[in-house]
Short mmCIF file of C-alpha atoms in Angstrom, two decimals:
data_model
loop_
_atom_site.label_atom_id
_atom_site.label_comp_id
_atom_site.label_asym_id
_atom_site.label_seq_id
_atom_site.Cartn_x
_atom_site.Cartn_y
_atom_site.Cartn_z
CA SER A 1 0.00 0.00 0.00
CA ILE A 2 1.22 3.49 -0.83
CA GLY A 3 1.40 5.35 2.44
CA GLY A 4 2.44 8.79 1.22
CA PRO A 5 4.62 10.66 -1.27
CA PRO A 6 7.81 8.93 -2.39
CA ARG A 7 11.00 9.76 -0.53
CA PRO A 8 13.45 11.99 -2.41
CA GLU A 9 16.21 9.38 -2.27
CA ALA A 10 13.97 6.64 -3.69
CA ARG A 11 14.24 7.84 -7.30
CA ASP A 12 18.05 7.90 -7.15
CA ALA A 13 18.07 4.46 -5.54
CA ILE A 14 15.85 3.04 -8.29
CA ALA A 15 18.08 4.57 -10.97
CA THR A 16 21.13 3.02 -9.30
CA ALA A 17 19.36 -0.33 -9.13
CA ARG A 18 18.57 -0.14 -12.84
CA LYS A 19 22.24 0.46 -13.67
CA ALA A 20 23.08 -2.57 -11.53
CA GLY A 21 20.75 -4.75 -13.60
CA ILE A 22 18.02 -4.83 -10.95
CA ARG A 23 14.45 -4.40 -12.23
CA VAL A 24 12.11 -2.64 -9.79
CA ARG A 25 8.34 -3.19 -9.98
CA MET A 26 5.55 -1.69 -7.89
CA ILE A 27 2.87 -4.06 -6.59
CA THR A 28 0.24 -2.39 -4.43
CA GLY A 29 -3.29 -2.70 -3.18
CA ASP A 30 -4.00 0.91 -4.19
CA HIS A 31 -5.57 2.01 -7.45
CA ALA A 32 -3.48 1.30 -10.56
CA VAL A 33 -3.80 4.90 -11.80
CA THR A 34 -2.40 6.29 -8.53
CA ALA A 35 0.36 3.69 -8.47
CA SER A 36 1.25 4.42 -12.10
CA ALA A 37 1.58 8.14 -11.40
CA ILE A 38 3.90 7.56 -8.46
CA ALA A 39 5.87 4.97 -10.45
CA GLY A 40 6.41 7.61 -13.13
CA GLU A 41 7.83 9.99 -10.51
CA LEU A 42 10.17 7.28 -9.25
CA GLY A 43 11.36 6.21 -12.68
CA ILE A 44 9.82 2.73 -12.55
CA GLU A 45 9.45 1.52 -16.10
CA GLY A 46 6.66 -0.62 -17.57
CA ARG A 47 2.92 -0.46 -18.13
CA ALA A 48 0.35 -0.55 -15.35
CA MET A 49 -2.33 -3.17 -14.86
CA THR A 50 -4.64 -4.42 -12.13
CA GLY A 51 -4.93 -7.69 -10.28
CA ALA A 52 -8.10 -8.37 -12.28
CA ASP A 53 -6.12 -7.95 -15.52
CA LEU A 54 -3.55 -10.39 -14.15
CA ASP A 55 -6.29 -12.96 -13.58
CA GLN A 56 -7.16 -12.82 -17.28
CA LEU A 57 -3.66 -13.95 -18.27
CA SER A 58 -2.62 -17.58 -18.46
CA ASP A 59 0.75 -18.55 -17.09
CA GLU A 60 2.18 -18.64 -20.63
CA GLU A 61 0.78 -15.19 -21.43
CA LEU A 62 2.15 -13.79 -18.18
CA GLN A 63 5.58 -15.13 -19.05
CA GLU A 64 5.42 -13.40 -22.42
CA GLN A 65 4.25 -10.05 -21.05
CA ILE A 66 6.02 -9.87 -17.72
CA ASP A 67 8.97 -7.84 -19.03
CA ASP A 68 6.56 -5.05 -20.03
CA ILE A 69 4.74 -4.92 -16.68
CA GLY A 70 6.02 -2.34 -14.20
CA VAL A 71 3.03 -1.59 -11.97
CA ILE A 72 0.21 -3.78 -10.70
CA GLY A 73 -2.57 -2.19 -8.65
CA ARG A 74 -5.53 -3.57 -6.72
CA VAL A 75 -3.71 -6.81 -6.02
CA ALA A 76 -4.65 -9.61 -3.66
CA PRO A 77 -2.08 -11.77 -1.82
CA GLU A 78 -2.38 -14.52 -4.44
CA HIS A 79 -1.45 -12.06 -7.21
CA LYS A 80 1.82 -11.22 -5.44
CA VAL A 81 2.67 -14.88 -4.98
CA ARG A 82 1.87 -15.62 -8.63
CA LEU A 83 4.12 -12.81 -9.84
CA VAL A 84 6.98 -13.97 -7.61
CA ARG A 85 6.67 -17.56 -8.81
CA SER A 86 6.43 -16.46 -12.43
CA LEU A 87 9.66 -14.46 -12.16
CA ARG A 88 11.48 -17.26 -10.33
CA SER A 89 10.43 -19.78 -12.98
CA ARG A 90 12.36 -17.64 -15.50
CA GLY A 91 15.52 -18.01 -13.44
CA GLU A 92 15.28 -14.53 -11.89
CA VAL A 93 16.42 -13.86 -8.33
CA VAL A 94 13.42 -12.17 -6.71
CA ALA A 95 13.36 -9.84 -3.72
CA MET A 96 9.93 -8.89 -2.36
CA THR A 97 9.19 -6.11 0.11
CA GLY A 98 6.10 -5.93 2.30
CA ASP A 99 4.76 -4.89 5.67
CA GLY A 100 1.32 -6.45 6.07
CA VAL A 101 -0.08 -9.83 6.97
CA ASN A 102 -1.25 -10.27 3.38
CA ASP A 103 2.34 -9.82 2.17
CA ALA A 104 3.63 -12.82 4.14
CA PRO A 105 2.95 -15.49 1.46
CA ALA A 106 4.84 -13.50 -1.19
CA LEU A 107 7.69 -12.71 1.22
CA LYS A 108 8.00 -16.43 1.92
CA ALA A 109 7.87 -17.35 -1.78
CA ALA A 110 10.57 -14.89 -2.85
CA ASP A 111 14.30 -15.63 -2.80
CA ILE A 112 14.72 -12.69 -0.41
CA GLY A 113 11.70 -11.45 1.52
CA VAL A 114 12.26 -7.97 2.95
CA ALA A 115 9.92 -6.87 5.76
CA MET A 116 9.55 -3.34 7.11
CA GLY A 117 11.01 -3.03 10.60
CA ILE A 118 8.99 0.04 11.66
CA THR A 119 5.57 -0.39 10.05
CA GLY A 120 5.74 -4.12 9.38
CA THR A 121 3.61 -6.65 11.22
CA GLU A 122 5.13 -9.49 13.19
CA VAL A 123 3.74 -11.96 10.63
CA SER A 124 5.58 -10.24 7.77
CA LYS A 125 8.80 -10.09 9.82
CA GLN A 126 8.61 -13.79 10.58
CA ALA A 127 8.04 -14.63 6.91
CA ALA A 128 10.89 -12.44 5.63
CA ARG A 129 14.58 -13.24 5.41
CA MET A 130 15.63 -9.64 6.02
CA ILE A 131 14.08 -6.83 8.07
CA LEU A 132 14.58 -3.24 6.94
CA THR A 133 15.00 -1.27 10.15
CA ASP A 134 14.44 2.17 8.57
CA ASP A 135 11.70 1.22 6.04
CA ASN A 136 13.73 2.95 3.30
CA PHE A 137 14.08 1.40 -0.16
CA ALA A 138 17.40 3.18 -0.65
CA THR A 139 18.81 1.07 2.18
CA ILE A 140 18.14 -2.07 0.15
CA VAL A 141 20.16 -0.67 -2.75
CA GLU A 142 22.97 0.28 -0.38
CA ALA A 143 22.90 -3.25 1.03
CA VAL A 144 23.27 -4.58 -2.52
CA ARG A 145 26.26 -2.27 -3.06
CA GLN A 146 27.94 -3.43 0.14
CA GLY A 147 27.17 -7.07 -0.65
CA ARG A 148 28.73 -6.74 -4.07
CA GLY A 149 31.76 -5.09 -2.48
CA VAL A 150 32.20 -7.99 -0.07
CA TYR A 151 31.89 -10.48 -2.93
CA GLU A 152 34.45 -8.61 -5.05
CA ASN A 153 36.90 -8.57 -2.12
CA LEU A 154 36.39 -12.29 -1.65
CA MET A 155 37.09 -12.81 -5.35
CA GLU A 156 40.33 -10.78 -5.06
CA TYR A 157 41.45 -13.11 -2.28
CA ILE A 158 40.47 -16.24 -4.23
CA ARG A 159 42.19 -15.03 -7.42
CA PHE A 160 45.39 -14.27 -5.52
CA GLN A 161 45.47 -17.56 -3.62
CA THR A 162 44.65 -19.58 -6.74
CA ALA A 163 47.31 -17.89 -8.89
CA SER A 164 49.91 -18.41 -6.14
CA LEU A 165 48.99 -22.08 -5.80
CA VAL A 166 49.26 -22.58 -9.57
CA ALA A 167 52.68 -20.89 -9.44
CA PHE A 168 53.97 -23.28 -6.76
CA VAL A 169 52.67 -26.39 -8.52
CA ALA A 170 53.91 -25.29 -11.95
CA ALA A 171 57.35 -24.38 -10.57
CA PHE A 172 57.91 -27.82 -9.03
CA VAL A 173 56.43 -29.70 -12.00
CA GLY A 174 58.53 -27.63 -14.39
CA ALA A 175 61.70 -28.13 -12.35
CA THR A 176 61.10 -31.89 -12.35
CA LEU A 177 60.45 -32.08 -16.10
CA LEU A 178 63.43 -29.86 -16.94
CA ASN A 179 65.68 -31.48 -14.33
CA LEU A 180 66.39 -28.16 -12.61
CA ALA A 181 67.50 -27.88 -8.97
CA GLN A 182 66.80 -31.59 -8.55
CA GLY A 183 63.11 -30.87 -8.98
CA ALA A 184 62.96 -28.51 -5.96
CA PRO A 185 63.57 -24.83 -6.83
CA LEU A 186 62.48 -23.91 -3.27
CA ASN A 187 63.16 -25.75 -0.03
CA PRO A 188 60.34 -26.54 2.45
CA VAL A 189 61.19 -23.67 4.81
CA GLN A 190 61.19 -21.20 1.91
CA LEU A 191 57.79 -22.49 0.84
CA LEU A 192 56.41 -21.94 4.32
CA TRP A 193 58.00 -18.49 4.48
CA ILE A 194 56.41 -17.37 1.21
CA SER A 195 53.04 -18.87 2.18
CA PHE A 196 52.80 -17.35 5.66
CA VAL A 197 54.99 -14.24 5.53
CA ILE A 198 54.31 -13.07 1.96
CA ILE A 199 51.02 -14.52 0.70
CA ALA A 200 48.98 -14.58 3.93
CA PRO A 201 49.19 -10.84 4.83
CA LEU A 202 48.67 -9.80 1.22
CA GLY A 203 45.62 -12.06 0.92
CA VAL A 204 44.09 -10.64 4.10
CA ALA A 205 44.72 -7.09 2.85
CA LEU A 206 42.95 -7.87 -0.44
CA GLY A 207 39.99 -9.18 1.55
CA PHE A 208 39.63 -5.74 3.16
CA ASP A 209 39.83 -3.77 -0.07
CA GLY A 210 37.40 -0.89 -0.52
CA THR A 211 34.22 -1.13 -2.59
CA LYS A 212 34.84 0.18 -6.10
CA ASP A 213 32.70 3.02 -7.46
CA THR A 214 31.80 0.90 -10.50
CA VAL A 215 30.49 -2.07 -8.53
CA MET A 216 26.86 -1.04 -9.13
CA GLU A 217 27.46 -0.88 -12.87
CA LEU A 218 28.24 -4.60 -13.11
CA SER A 219 25.68 -7.07 -14.38
CA PRO A 220 24.14 -9.40 -11.77
CA ARG A 221 26.10 -12.60 -11.21
CA ASP A 222 24.50 -15.87 -12.26
CA PRO A 223 24.25 -17.83 -8.97
CA SER A 224 24.37 -21.14 -10.85
CA LYS A 225 27.86 -20.48 -12.24
CA PRO A 226 30.94 -21.63 -10.28
CA VAL A 227 33.16 -19.08 -8.58
CA LEU A 228 36.10 -20.22 -10.72
CA ASP A 229 34.70 -20.80 -14.20
CA THR A 230 36.78 -21.90 -17.18
CA SER A 231 37.73 -18.40 -18.35
CA ARG A 232 38.80 -17.37 -14.86
CA TRP A 233 40.83 -20.55 -14.44
CA LEU A 234 42.63 -19.79 -17.70
CA ARG A 235 43.44 -16.24 -16.59
CA LEU A 236 44.77 -17.35 -13.22
CA SER A 237 46.66 -20.25 -14.76
CA LEU A 238 48.39 -17.86 -17.15
CA LEU A 239 49.39 -15.64 -14.23
CA GLY A 240 50.57 -18.56 -12.10
CA VAL A 241 52.49 -20.25 -14.93
CA THR A 242 54.21 -16.95 -15.72
CA MET A 243 55.33 -16.67 -12.08
CA ALA A 244 56.65 -20.22 -12.22
CA ALA A 245 58.35 -19.66 -15.58
CA VAL A 246 60.37 -16.64 -14.45
CA THR A 247 61.35 -18.56 -11.30
CA LEU A 248 62.61 -21.49 -13.39
CA VAL A 249 64.44 -19.23 -15.85
CA VAL A 250 66.25 -17.52 -12.98
CA THR A 251 67.03 -20.91 -11.42
CA ALA A 252 68.49 -22.22 -14.67
CA SER A 253 70.58 -19.12 -15.43
CA ALA A 254 71.95 -18.43 -11.93
CA PRO A 255 75.16 -20.04 -10.69
CA GLY A 256 75.38 -22.59 -7.90
CA ASN A 257 73.35 -25.72 -8.57
CA ALA A 258 74.42 -27.41 -5.35
CA GLU A 259 73.00 -30.34 -3.45
CA LEU A 260 69.74 -29.98 -1.61
CA GLY A 261 70.16 -28.44 1.83
CA GLU A 262 72.89 -26.01 0.76
CA ALA A 263 72.58 -22.24 0.37
CA THR A 264 73.23 -21.24 -3.24
CA VAL A 265 72.79 -18.16 -5.37
CA SER A 266 70.51 -20.13 -7.69
CA ASN A 267 68.16 -21.19 -4.90
CA THR A 268 68.23 -17.75 -3.30
CA MET A 269 67.35 -16.01 -6.56
CA ALA A 270 64.51 -18.47 -7.12
CA PHE A 271 63.24 -17.70 -3.62
CA VAL A 272 63.49 -13.94 -4.15
CA VAL A 273 61.87 -13.89 -7.59
CA MET A 274 58.98 -16.08 -6.38
CA SER A 275 58.48 -13.77 -3.38
CA LEU A 276 58.52 -10.67 -5.60
CA SER A 277 56.19 -12.37 -8.08
CA CYS A 278 53.69 -13.06 -5.30
CA ILE A 279 53.86 -9.41 -4.26
CA VAL A 280 53.12 -8.13 -7.76
CA CYS A 281 50.51 -10.88 -8.18
CA ALA A 282 48.54 -9.30 -5.32
CA LEU A 283 48.44 -6.04 -7.28
CA CYS A 284 47.41 -7.85 -10.47
CA CYS A 285 44.57 -9.65 -8.67
CA ARG A 286 42.94 -6.46 -7.35
CA ASP A 287 41.04 -6.20 -10.61
CA GLU A 288 40.40 -8.86 -13.22
CA PHE A 289 40.37 -6.53 -16.23
CA ASP A 290 41.56 -3.03 -15.27
CA SER A 291 45.23 -2.11 -15.31
CA VAL A 292 47.37 -2.21 -12.17
CA PHE A 293 48.59 1.28 -13.02
CA GLY A 294 45.07 2.69 -13.07
CA SER A 295 44.30 1.85 -9.43
CA ASP A 296 45.05 4.10 -6.47
CA PRO A 297 47.58 2.36 -4.18
CA PHE A 298 46.56 4.61 -1.27
CA ASP A 299 42.86 3.66 -1.22
CA ASN A 300 43.72 0.47 0.69
CA THR A 301 46.21 1.37 3.41
CA ARG A 302 46.24 -2.19 4.74
CA LEU A 303 47.41 -3.47 1.34
CA LEU A 304 49.96 -0.68 1.03
CA ARG A 305 51.45 -1.57 4.42
CA SER A 306 51.49 -5.25 3.50
CA LEU A 307 53.30 -4.51 0.22
CA ILE A 308 55.96 -2.51 2.04
CA VAL A 309 56.42 -5.08 4.81
CA THR A 310 56.61 -8.07 2.46
CA GLY A 311 59.09 -6.24 0.26
CA VAL A 312 61.29 -5.42 3.25
CA VAL A 313 61.22 -8.96 4.69
CA THR A 314 62.15 -10.35 1.27
CA VAL A 315 65.31 -8.26 1.37
CA LEU A 316 66.00 -9.15 5.01
CA ALA A 317 65.67 -12.85 4.23
CA THR A 318 68.87 -12.62 2.18
CA GLU A 319 70.75 -10.18 4.41
CA LEU A 320 70.22 -11.19 8.04
CA SER A 321 72.47 -14.04 9.12
CA PHE A 322 69.92 -15.91 11.25
CA LEU A 323 67.39 -15.82 8.38
CA GLN A 324 70.10 -16.96 5.96
CA GLN A 325 70.79 -19.98 8.17
CA TRP A 326 67.09 -20.76 8.59
CA LEU A 327 66.00 -20.23 4.98
CA LEU A 328 69.31 -21.38 3.40
CA THR A 329 69.78 -18.13 1.50
CA THR A 330 72.87 -16.15 0.57
CA PRO A 331 73.42 -12.42 -0.13
CA LEU A 332 72.80 -11.29 -3.70
CA SER A 333 74.66 -8.72 -5.76
CA ALA A 334 72.99 -5.65 -7.24
CA ARG A 335 72.96 -7.33 -10.66
CA GLN A 336 71.28 -10.42 -9.25
CA TRP A 337 68.64 -8.31 -7.51
CA GLY A 338 68.08 -6.54 -10.81
CA ILE A 339 67.44 -9.87 -12.53
CA CYS A 340 64.90 -10.79 -9.87
CA LEU A 341 63.14 -7.45 -10.26
CA VAL A 342 63.02 -7.92 -14.03
CA GLY A 343 61.40 -11.32 -13.45
CA ALA A 344 58.69 -9.72 -11.30
CA ALA A 345 58.21 -7.04 -13.97
CA VAL A 346 57.65 -9.76 -16.57
CA VAL A 347 54.78 -11.10 -14.44
CA ILE A 348 53.10 -7.69 -14.46
CA ALA A 349 53.76 -7.23 -18.19
CA VAL A 350 52.17 -10.56 -19.15
CA ASP A 351 49.10 -9.92 -17.00
CA GLU A 352 48.76 -6.35 -18.30
CA GLY A 353 48.93 -7.69 -21.84
CA ARG A 354 46.17 -10.19 -21.06
CA LYS A 355 43.99 -7.51 -19.49
CA LEU A 356 44.54 -5.17 -22.44
CA ALA A 357 43.57 -7.90 -24.90
CA GLU A 358 40.39 -8.72 -22.96
CA ARG A 359 39.40 -5.06 -22.60
#
C-alpha cells in the first residue's frame, strides 16, 4: 500500500538499481492509476495493470508479457505470490518487500523477503529473510552495493590464492620435467615463508579492499555459475604459470646448482623472484580486467602496508644471518637483484597484456 509521497532518495536508488541490472516493480493494493503516477515519478518503467487484468492472463501469457509490466494495482495476496513464482520460474532472483499480513505469502515465496522493521507486522517479519529497520528502499540498494563489495573482495582473495597455488605447482612440476635444482627450486622452509609471511598478509589485505565506485554498474552474477569458471581458471593459470616460468628461468641461469640443503645463489634467486612475483601478483589480482597502473595504491592502506612489509622482509631474508641460516639463503649482488626485479616485472607485463587484450 502506498502510504504517502515517495521519498526523495527513492528515485536515485531506483536509478542506481537499474544500472546494476536490478528491475524494480511496484505491486500495491491501491488504485493502478495512482500507483502508475507515483511509479512515473520514481522512474519505474513498464505499463500498469490491475490484479483483475492479471487474472485474465494464463501462465504462458504472463511469461510473455512480464517484461513489459512495471506496476500492478488492486492486487490480492495470491497475485503477489503468482508474480513472484512467475519471475522465479524464469531463473530470476526475486526480492519482495512488504509490511502487512497479506504480504507474508509473497515474502515467503521470494528468494529474499524484505519486511519493514517500523511499520511491518510481526507476521511479515517472521516470513521475511531480512528486516529493513528504517523502512527505506534506498537502504536495500545500499545493502546490494555493500554485498557486491564484499563479494568482489572475496574474489580478489580467491584469485590471488589460486594464482599463487598454480605458481607453486607449476614451478615444481617444471623443475622436475626440466631437471632443474633436482626438482625442488624452493626448499620446504622457503615455501612456508612465502606462504605465511608473503602470501597470507597480502591475501588478508585484499579481503579488506574498498568497494569500487563501479560495482553497481556490473551485471548481476549468475548464482548457478561456479566461482572459478573456465575463463577465470585460464586467466589465473596464465598468471601462475608466468610466475613459475620466471622462477625457473632464474634458477636455470643463476650459478650454484648445489646439493639440496645447501645455500646457493641459484636457490636464493629463485626464492626472491617467487616472493617478488607473489607481491606483484597481489596487485594484479585487485582487478580482473583493469590495469594495475590505473588503481590508487593509497585507497587500501592495509594493502599498502602489506606490500611494504613483504618487500622489506624479502630483502632481510637474504641479508640477516639468522634468516640466511634458517632459509638457506645467501646475499645477492645488485645485478642479481636486478634480474629478480626484471622477473617480477615480466609477471606484471604478461598480466597487463592479457587484461589489455580482454578489454
